[in-house]
Short mmCIF file of C-alpha atoms and ligand atoms in Angstrom, two decimals:
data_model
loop_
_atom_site.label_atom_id
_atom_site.label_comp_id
_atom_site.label_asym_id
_atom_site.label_seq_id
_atom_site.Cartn_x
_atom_site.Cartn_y
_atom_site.Cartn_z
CA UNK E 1 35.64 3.78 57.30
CA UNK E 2 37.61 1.94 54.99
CA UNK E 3 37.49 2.78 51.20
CA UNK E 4 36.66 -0.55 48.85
CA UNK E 5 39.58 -0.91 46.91
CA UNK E 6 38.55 0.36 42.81
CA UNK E 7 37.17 -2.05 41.20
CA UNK E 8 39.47 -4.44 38.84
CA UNK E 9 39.90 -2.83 36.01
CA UNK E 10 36.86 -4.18 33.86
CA UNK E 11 36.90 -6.21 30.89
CA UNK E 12 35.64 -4.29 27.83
CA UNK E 13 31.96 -4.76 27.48
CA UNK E 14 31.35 -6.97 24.35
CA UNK E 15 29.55 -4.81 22.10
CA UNK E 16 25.56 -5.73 21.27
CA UNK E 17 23.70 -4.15 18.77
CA UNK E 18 20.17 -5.03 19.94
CA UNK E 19 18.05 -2.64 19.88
CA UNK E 20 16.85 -2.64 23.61
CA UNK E 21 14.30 0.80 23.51
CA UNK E 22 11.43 -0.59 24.35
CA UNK E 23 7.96 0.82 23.85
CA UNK E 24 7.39 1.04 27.22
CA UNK E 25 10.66 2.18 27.39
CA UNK E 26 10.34 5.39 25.04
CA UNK E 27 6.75 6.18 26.76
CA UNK E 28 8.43 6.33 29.72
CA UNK E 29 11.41 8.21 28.19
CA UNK E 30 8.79 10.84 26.27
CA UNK E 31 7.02 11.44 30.14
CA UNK E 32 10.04 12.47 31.90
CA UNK E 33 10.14 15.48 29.15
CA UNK E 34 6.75 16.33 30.76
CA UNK E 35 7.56 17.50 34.39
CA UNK E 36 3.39 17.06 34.74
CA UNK E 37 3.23 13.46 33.53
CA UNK E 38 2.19 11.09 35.93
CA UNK E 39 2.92 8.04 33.99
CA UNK E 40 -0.83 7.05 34.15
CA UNK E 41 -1.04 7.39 30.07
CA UNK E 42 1.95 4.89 29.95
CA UNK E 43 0.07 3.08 31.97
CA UNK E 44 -2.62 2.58 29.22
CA UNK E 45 -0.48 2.16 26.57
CA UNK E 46 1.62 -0.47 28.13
CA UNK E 47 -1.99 -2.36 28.37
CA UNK E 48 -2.63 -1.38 25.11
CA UNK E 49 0.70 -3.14 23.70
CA UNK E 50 0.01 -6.42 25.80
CA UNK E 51 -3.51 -6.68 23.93
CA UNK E 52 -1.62 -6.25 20.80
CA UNK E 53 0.54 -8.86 21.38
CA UNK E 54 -2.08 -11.21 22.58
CA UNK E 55 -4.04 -10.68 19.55
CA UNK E 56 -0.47 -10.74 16.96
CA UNK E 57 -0.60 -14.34 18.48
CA UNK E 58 -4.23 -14.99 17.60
CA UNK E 59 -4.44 -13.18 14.02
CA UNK E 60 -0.81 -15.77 13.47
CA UNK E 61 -2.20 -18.88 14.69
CA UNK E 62 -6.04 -17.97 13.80
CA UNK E 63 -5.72 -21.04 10.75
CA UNK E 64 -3.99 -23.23 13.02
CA UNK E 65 -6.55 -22.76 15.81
CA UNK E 66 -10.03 -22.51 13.13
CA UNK E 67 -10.86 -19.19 14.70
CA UNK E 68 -11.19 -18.01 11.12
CA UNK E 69 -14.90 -17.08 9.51
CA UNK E 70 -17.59 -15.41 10.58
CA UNK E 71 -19.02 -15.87 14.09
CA UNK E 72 -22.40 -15.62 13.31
CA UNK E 73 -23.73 -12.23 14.94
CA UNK E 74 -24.10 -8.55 13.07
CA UNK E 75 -22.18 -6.04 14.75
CA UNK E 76 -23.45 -2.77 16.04
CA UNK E 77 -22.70 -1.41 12.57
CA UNK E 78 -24.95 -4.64 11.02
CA UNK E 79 -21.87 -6.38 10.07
CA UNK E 80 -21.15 -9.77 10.14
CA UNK E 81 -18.98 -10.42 13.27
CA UNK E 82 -15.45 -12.44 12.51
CA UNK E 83 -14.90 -15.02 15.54
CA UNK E 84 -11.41 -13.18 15.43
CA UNK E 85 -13.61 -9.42 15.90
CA UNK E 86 -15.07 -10.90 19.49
CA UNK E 87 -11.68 -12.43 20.32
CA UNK E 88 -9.67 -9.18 19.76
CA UNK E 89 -12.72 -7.24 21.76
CA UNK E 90 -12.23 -9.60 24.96
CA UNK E 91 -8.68 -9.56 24.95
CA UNK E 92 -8.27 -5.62 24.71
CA UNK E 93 -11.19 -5.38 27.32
CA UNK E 94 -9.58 -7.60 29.78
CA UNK E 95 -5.80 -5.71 28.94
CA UNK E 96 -7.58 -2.57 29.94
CA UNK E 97 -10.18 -3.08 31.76
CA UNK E 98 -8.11 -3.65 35.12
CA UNK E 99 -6.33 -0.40 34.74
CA UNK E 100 -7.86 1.86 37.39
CA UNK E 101 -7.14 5.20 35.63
CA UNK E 102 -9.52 4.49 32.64
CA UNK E 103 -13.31 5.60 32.97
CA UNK E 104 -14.55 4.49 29.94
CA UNK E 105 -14.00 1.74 27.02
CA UNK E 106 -15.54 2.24 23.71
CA UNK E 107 -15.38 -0.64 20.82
CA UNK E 108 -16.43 -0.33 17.29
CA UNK E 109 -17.94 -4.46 18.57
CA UNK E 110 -20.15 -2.95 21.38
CA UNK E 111 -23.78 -0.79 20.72
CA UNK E 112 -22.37 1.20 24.20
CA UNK E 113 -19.74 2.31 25.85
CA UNK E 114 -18.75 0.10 29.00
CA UNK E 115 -18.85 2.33 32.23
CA UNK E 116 -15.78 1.67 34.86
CA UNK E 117 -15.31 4.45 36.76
CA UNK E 118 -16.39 7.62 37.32
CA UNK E 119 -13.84 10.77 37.23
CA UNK E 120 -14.24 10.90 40.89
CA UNK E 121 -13.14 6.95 41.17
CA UNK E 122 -9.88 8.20 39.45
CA UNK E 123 -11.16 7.35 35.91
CA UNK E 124 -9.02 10.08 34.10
CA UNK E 125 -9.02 8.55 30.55
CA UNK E 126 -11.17 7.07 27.98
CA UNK E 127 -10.24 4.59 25.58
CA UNK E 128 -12.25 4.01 21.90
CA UNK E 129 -10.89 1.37 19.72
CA UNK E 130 -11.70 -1.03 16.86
CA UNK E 131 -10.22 -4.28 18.08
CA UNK E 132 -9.62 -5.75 14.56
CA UNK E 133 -10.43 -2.91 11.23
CA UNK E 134 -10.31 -5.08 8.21
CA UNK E 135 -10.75 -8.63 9.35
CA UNK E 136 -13.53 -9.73 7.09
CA UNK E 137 -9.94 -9.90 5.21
CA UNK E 138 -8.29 -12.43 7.46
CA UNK E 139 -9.08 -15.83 5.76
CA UNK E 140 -6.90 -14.70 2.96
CA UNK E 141 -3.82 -13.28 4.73
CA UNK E 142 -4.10 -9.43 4.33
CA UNK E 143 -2.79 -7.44 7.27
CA UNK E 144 -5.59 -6.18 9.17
CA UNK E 145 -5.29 -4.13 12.33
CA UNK E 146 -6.47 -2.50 16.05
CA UNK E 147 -6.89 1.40 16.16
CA UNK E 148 -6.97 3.08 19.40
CA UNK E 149 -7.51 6.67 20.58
CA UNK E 150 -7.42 7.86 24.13
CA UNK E 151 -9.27 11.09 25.05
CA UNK E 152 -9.44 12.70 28.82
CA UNK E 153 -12.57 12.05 30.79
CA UNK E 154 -14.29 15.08 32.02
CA UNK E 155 -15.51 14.09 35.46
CA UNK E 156 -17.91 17.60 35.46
CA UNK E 157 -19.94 15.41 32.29
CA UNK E 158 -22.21 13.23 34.00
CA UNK E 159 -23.38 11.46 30.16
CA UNK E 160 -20.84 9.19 29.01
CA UNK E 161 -21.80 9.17 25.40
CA UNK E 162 -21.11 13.45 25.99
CA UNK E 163 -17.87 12.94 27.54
CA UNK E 164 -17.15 10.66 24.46
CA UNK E 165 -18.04 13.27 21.50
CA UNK E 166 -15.62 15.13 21.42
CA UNK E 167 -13.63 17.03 18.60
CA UNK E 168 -10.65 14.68 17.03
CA UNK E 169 -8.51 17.51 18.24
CA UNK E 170 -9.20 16.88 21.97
CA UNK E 171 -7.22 13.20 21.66
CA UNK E 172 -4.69 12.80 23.96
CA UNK E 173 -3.10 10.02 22.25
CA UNK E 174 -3.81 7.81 19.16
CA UNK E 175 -1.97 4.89 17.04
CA UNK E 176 -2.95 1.56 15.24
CA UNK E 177 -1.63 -1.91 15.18
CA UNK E 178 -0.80 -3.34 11.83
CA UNK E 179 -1.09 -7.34 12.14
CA UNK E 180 0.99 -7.90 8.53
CA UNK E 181 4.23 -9.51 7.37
CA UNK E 182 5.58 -8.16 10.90
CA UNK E 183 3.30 -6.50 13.77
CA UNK E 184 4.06 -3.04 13.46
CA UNK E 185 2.85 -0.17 16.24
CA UNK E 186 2.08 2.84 15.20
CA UNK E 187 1.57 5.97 18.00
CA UNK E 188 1.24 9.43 18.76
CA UNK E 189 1.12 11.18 21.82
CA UNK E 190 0.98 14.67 20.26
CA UNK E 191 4.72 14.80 19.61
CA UNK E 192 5.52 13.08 16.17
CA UNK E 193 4.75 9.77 15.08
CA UNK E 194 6.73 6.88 15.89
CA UNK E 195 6.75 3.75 14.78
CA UNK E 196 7.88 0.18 16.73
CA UNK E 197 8.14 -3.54 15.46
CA UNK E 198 7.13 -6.30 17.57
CA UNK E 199 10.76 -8.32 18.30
CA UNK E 200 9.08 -11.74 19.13
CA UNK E 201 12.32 -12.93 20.14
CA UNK E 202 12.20 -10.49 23.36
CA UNK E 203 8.30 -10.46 23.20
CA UNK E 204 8.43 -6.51 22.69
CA UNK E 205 7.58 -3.78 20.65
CA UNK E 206 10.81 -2.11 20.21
CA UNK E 207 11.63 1.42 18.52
CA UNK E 208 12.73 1.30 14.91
CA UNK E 209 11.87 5.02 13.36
CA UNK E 210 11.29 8.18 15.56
CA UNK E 211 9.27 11.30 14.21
CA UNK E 212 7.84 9.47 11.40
CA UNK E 213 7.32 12.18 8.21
CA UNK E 214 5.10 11.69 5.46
CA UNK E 215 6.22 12.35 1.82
CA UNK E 216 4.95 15.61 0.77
CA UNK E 217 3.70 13.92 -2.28
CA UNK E 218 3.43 10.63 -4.34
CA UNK E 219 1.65 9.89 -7.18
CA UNK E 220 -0.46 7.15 -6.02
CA UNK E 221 -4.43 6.97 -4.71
CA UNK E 222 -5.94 4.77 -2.37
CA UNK E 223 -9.32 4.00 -2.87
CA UNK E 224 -12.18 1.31 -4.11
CA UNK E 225 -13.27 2.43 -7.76
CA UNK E 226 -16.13 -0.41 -7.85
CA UNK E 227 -17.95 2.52 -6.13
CA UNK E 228 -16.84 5.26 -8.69
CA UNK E 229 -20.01 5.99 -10.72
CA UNK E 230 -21.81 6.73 -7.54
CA UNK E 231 -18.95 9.27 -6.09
CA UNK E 232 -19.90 12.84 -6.21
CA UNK E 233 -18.72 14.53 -9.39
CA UNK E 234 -15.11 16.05 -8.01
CA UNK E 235 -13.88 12.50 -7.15
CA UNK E 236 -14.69 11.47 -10.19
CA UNK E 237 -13.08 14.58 -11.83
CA UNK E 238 -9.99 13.83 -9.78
CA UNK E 239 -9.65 10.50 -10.47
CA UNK E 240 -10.03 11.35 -14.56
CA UNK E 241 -7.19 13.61 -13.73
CA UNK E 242 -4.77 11.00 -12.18
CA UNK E 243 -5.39 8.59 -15.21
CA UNK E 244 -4.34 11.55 -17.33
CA UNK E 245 -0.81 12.22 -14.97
CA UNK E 246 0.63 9.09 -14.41
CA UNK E 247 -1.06 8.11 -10.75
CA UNK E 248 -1.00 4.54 -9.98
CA UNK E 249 -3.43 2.78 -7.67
CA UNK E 250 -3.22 0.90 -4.72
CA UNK E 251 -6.06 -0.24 -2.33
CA UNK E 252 -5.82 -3.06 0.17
CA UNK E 253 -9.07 -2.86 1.33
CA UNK E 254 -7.80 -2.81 4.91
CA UNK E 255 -7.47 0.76 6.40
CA UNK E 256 -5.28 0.34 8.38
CA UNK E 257 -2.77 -1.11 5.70
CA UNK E 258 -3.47 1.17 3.23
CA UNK E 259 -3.24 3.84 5.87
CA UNK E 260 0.07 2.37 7.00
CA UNK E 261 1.38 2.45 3.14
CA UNK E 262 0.17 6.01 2.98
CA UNK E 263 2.09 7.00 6.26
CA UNK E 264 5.28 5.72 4.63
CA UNK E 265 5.41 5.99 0.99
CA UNK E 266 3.27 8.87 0.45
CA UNK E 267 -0.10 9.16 -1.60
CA UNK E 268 -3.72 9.49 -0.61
CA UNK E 269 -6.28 7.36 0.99
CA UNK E 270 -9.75 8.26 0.27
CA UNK E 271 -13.35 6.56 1.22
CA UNK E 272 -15.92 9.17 -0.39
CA UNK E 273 -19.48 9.12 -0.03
CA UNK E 274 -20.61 5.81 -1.89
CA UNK E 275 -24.34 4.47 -2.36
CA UNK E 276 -24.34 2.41 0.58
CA UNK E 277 -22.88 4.85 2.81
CA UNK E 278 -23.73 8.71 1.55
CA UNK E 279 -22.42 9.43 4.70
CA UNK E 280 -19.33 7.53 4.59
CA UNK E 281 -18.10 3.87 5.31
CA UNK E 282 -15.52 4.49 7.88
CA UNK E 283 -15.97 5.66 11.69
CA UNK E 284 -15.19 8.61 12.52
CA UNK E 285 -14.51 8.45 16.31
CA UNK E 286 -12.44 5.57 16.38
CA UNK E 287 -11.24 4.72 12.98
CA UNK E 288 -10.93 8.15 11.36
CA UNK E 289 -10.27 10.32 14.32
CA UNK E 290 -6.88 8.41 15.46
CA UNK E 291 -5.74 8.10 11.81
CA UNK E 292 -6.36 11.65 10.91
CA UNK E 293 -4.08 12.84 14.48
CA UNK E 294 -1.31 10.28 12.94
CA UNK E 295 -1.08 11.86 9.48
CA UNK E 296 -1.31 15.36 10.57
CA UNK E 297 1.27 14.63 12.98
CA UNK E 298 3.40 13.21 10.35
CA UNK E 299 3.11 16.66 8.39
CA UNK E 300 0.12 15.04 6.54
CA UNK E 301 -3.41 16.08 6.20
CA UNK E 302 -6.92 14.77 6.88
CA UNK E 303 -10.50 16.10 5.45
CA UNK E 304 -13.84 15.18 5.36
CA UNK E 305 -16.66 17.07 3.51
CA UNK E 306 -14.32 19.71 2.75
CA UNK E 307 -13.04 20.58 6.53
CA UNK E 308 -10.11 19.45 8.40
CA UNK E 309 -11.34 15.96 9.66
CA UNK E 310 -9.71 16.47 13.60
CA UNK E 311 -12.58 19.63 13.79
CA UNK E 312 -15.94 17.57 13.72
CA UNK E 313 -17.44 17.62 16.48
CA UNK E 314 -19.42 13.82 16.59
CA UNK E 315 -22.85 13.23 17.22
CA UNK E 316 -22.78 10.00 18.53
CA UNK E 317 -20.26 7.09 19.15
CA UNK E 318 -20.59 4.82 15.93
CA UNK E 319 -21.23 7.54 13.44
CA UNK E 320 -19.34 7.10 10.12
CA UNK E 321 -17.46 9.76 7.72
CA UNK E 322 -15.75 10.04 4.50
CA UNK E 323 -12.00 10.62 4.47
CA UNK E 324 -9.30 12.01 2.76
CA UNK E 325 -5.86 11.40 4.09
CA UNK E 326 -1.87 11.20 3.30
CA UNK E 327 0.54 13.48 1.89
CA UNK E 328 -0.38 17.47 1.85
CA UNK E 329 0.10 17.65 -1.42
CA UNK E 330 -2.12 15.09 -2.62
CA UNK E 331 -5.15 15.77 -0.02
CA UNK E 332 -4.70 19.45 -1.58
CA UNK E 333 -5.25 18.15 -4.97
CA UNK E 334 -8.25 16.23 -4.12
CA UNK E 335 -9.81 19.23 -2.24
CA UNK E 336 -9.32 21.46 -5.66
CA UNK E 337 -11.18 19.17 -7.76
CA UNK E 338 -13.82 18.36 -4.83
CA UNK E 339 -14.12 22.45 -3.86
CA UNK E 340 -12.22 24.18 -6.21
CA UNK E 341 -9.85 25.09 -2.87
P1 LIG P 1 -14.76 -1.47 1.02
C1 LIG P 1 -12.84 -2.87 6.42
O1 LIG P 1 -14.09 -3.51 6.37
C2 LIG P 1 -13.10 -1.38 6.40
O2 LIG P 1 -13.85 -0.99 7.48
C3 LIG P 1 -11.76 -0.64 6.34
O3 LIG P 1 -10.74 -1.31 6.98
C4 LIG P 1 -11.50 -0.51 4.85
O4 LIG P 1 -10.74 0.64 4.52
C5 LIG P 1 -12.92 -0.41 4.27
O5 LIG P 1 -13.79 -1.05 5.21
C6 LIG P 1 -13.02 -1.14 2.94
O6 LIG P 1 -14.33 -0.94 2.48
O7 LIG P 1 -16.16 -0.93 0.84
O8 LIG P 1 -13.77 -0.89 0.03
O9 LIG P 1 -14.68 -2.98 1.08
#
């Protein structure tokens, strides 16, 4: 057999600087570190990532194509519906509802869960998400975003709404999509936090920080002090106390912006109890839940009622919660004033 002569010798490679590590590309990377993965989470995320594009594309154009304002139903949670909440809902349950591994998809926009499969069918995983947290602030150009969380499906559980509550320490996987000044994706597997931009010149998310870390402390508080003379006495007592050491205050209205600024610059995010909500504004399954496994996973922390958030064990789908997240040091803070801790 003859030998092919060696090649010419080859031209050196112009050097390129893009940076080519994809989402999909990481996942993919992160699951070969896991002799046991099977690549069916990656699966889901790569789904996942398509609906975020889609709706990047919609939340950008949403002037341009009058898909702004209110569509004119109440929500499960007897809000008013944006047109943009029941666009983002169809587009991630098309993106995932084709992917055979998933049993169950929950939305923040739907009263119940929607029933694929059954574990038996090969429905391994199931997905809770609000398609689009913070849009009643879209007319006016504030980032708003989708959070996701992905928990296993226990095929022995024949109730769907049981297979769903489960403690915020069971999720498999978690992460948000911040639709701002660039689309930003934010996820967890249970190894760090990293973070990916959307490149729209390549049409993908690509990596731009690994093993995101919160600042151990900041002096600045996240939260809506319209509400304040309703809070229960230790936030008030807390937020006396940043006046008096030099806090400053920032509050988008948007969690998943605020929670985003938290993530990076350090601080604390806080919905307490108000008037309208004793129990809470926020949900806790799929709003709190994948937030809370983000910041702890960035060396943050996340509480609620004076417990580690990620222990509560739900009662049902759409229940809400208080919550105090960001930077150890700050959530510590708040807990002395609230419990003396
Ligand atoms: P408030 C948006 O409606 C949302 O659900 C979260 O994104 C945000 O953190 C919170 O409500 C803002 O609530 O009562 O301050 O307007």
């Amino acid at each position: 057999m003859t030998m092919m002569s060696s090649e010419p010798e080859q031209a050196a490679r112009p050097p390129i600087k893009d940076n080519l590590m994809s989402l999909q590309s990481h996942i993919l990377s992160e699951e070969a570190r896991h002799p046991g993965a099977t690549g069916e989470l990656s699966w889901i995320l790569s789904a996942i990532s398509l609906a975020g594009k889609t709706i990047a594309n919609k939340v950008r154009r949403a002037r341009i194509e009058d898909v702004l304002g209110e569509h004119g139903d109440l929500n499960v949670q007897g809000e008013q519906q944006q047109k943009l909440d029941v666009i983002a809902n169809e587009i991630i349950m098309r993106c995932l509802g084709d992917r055979a591994n998933i049993a169950v998809l929950a939305s923040e926009e739907d009263e119940e869960p929607t029933i694929l499969r059954t574990g038996s069918e090969g429905g391994k995983y199931c997905v809770l998400f609000d398609p689009l947290d913070g849009s009643s602030n879209l007319s006016f150009g504030v980032g708003v975003g989708t959070i996701f969380t992905i928990l296993r499906n226990d095929p022995n559980v024949p109730d769907v709404q049981q297979t769903l509550q489960q403690p915020g320490t069971e999720q498999v996987a978690a992460g948000y999509i911040l639709y701002g000044s660039s689309t930003v994706f934010v996820l967890t597997t249970g190894n760090g936090v990293d973070l990916f931009v959307l490149d729209q010149s390549i049409g993908s998310f690509v990596l731009v920080q690994r093993n995101v870390r919160i600042p151990e402390a900041n002096r600045v508080y996240s939260i809506n002090e319209a509400y304040s003379d309703h809070f229960p006495g230790g936030f008030k007592q807390y937020l006396q106390w940043a006046h008096e050491n030099g806090y400053s205050s920032r509050y988008i209205g948007s969690m998943v912006a605020d929670v985003h600024r938290t993530l990076l610059q350090g601080g604390v995010f806080l919905y307490p109890p108000t008037k309208k909500h004793p129990e809470g504004k926020l949900r806790l399954m799929y709003e709190a839940f994948p937030m809370a496994m983000i910041v702890e996973h960035a060396g943050g922390k996340a509480f609620a009622d004076g417990k580690r958030l990620l222990d509560v064990v739900p009662d049902n789908l759409h229940q809400r919660t208080s919550v105090i997240m960001g930077s150890p040091e700050e959530v510590d803070r708040v807990e002395q004033h609230l419990h003396g801790g």
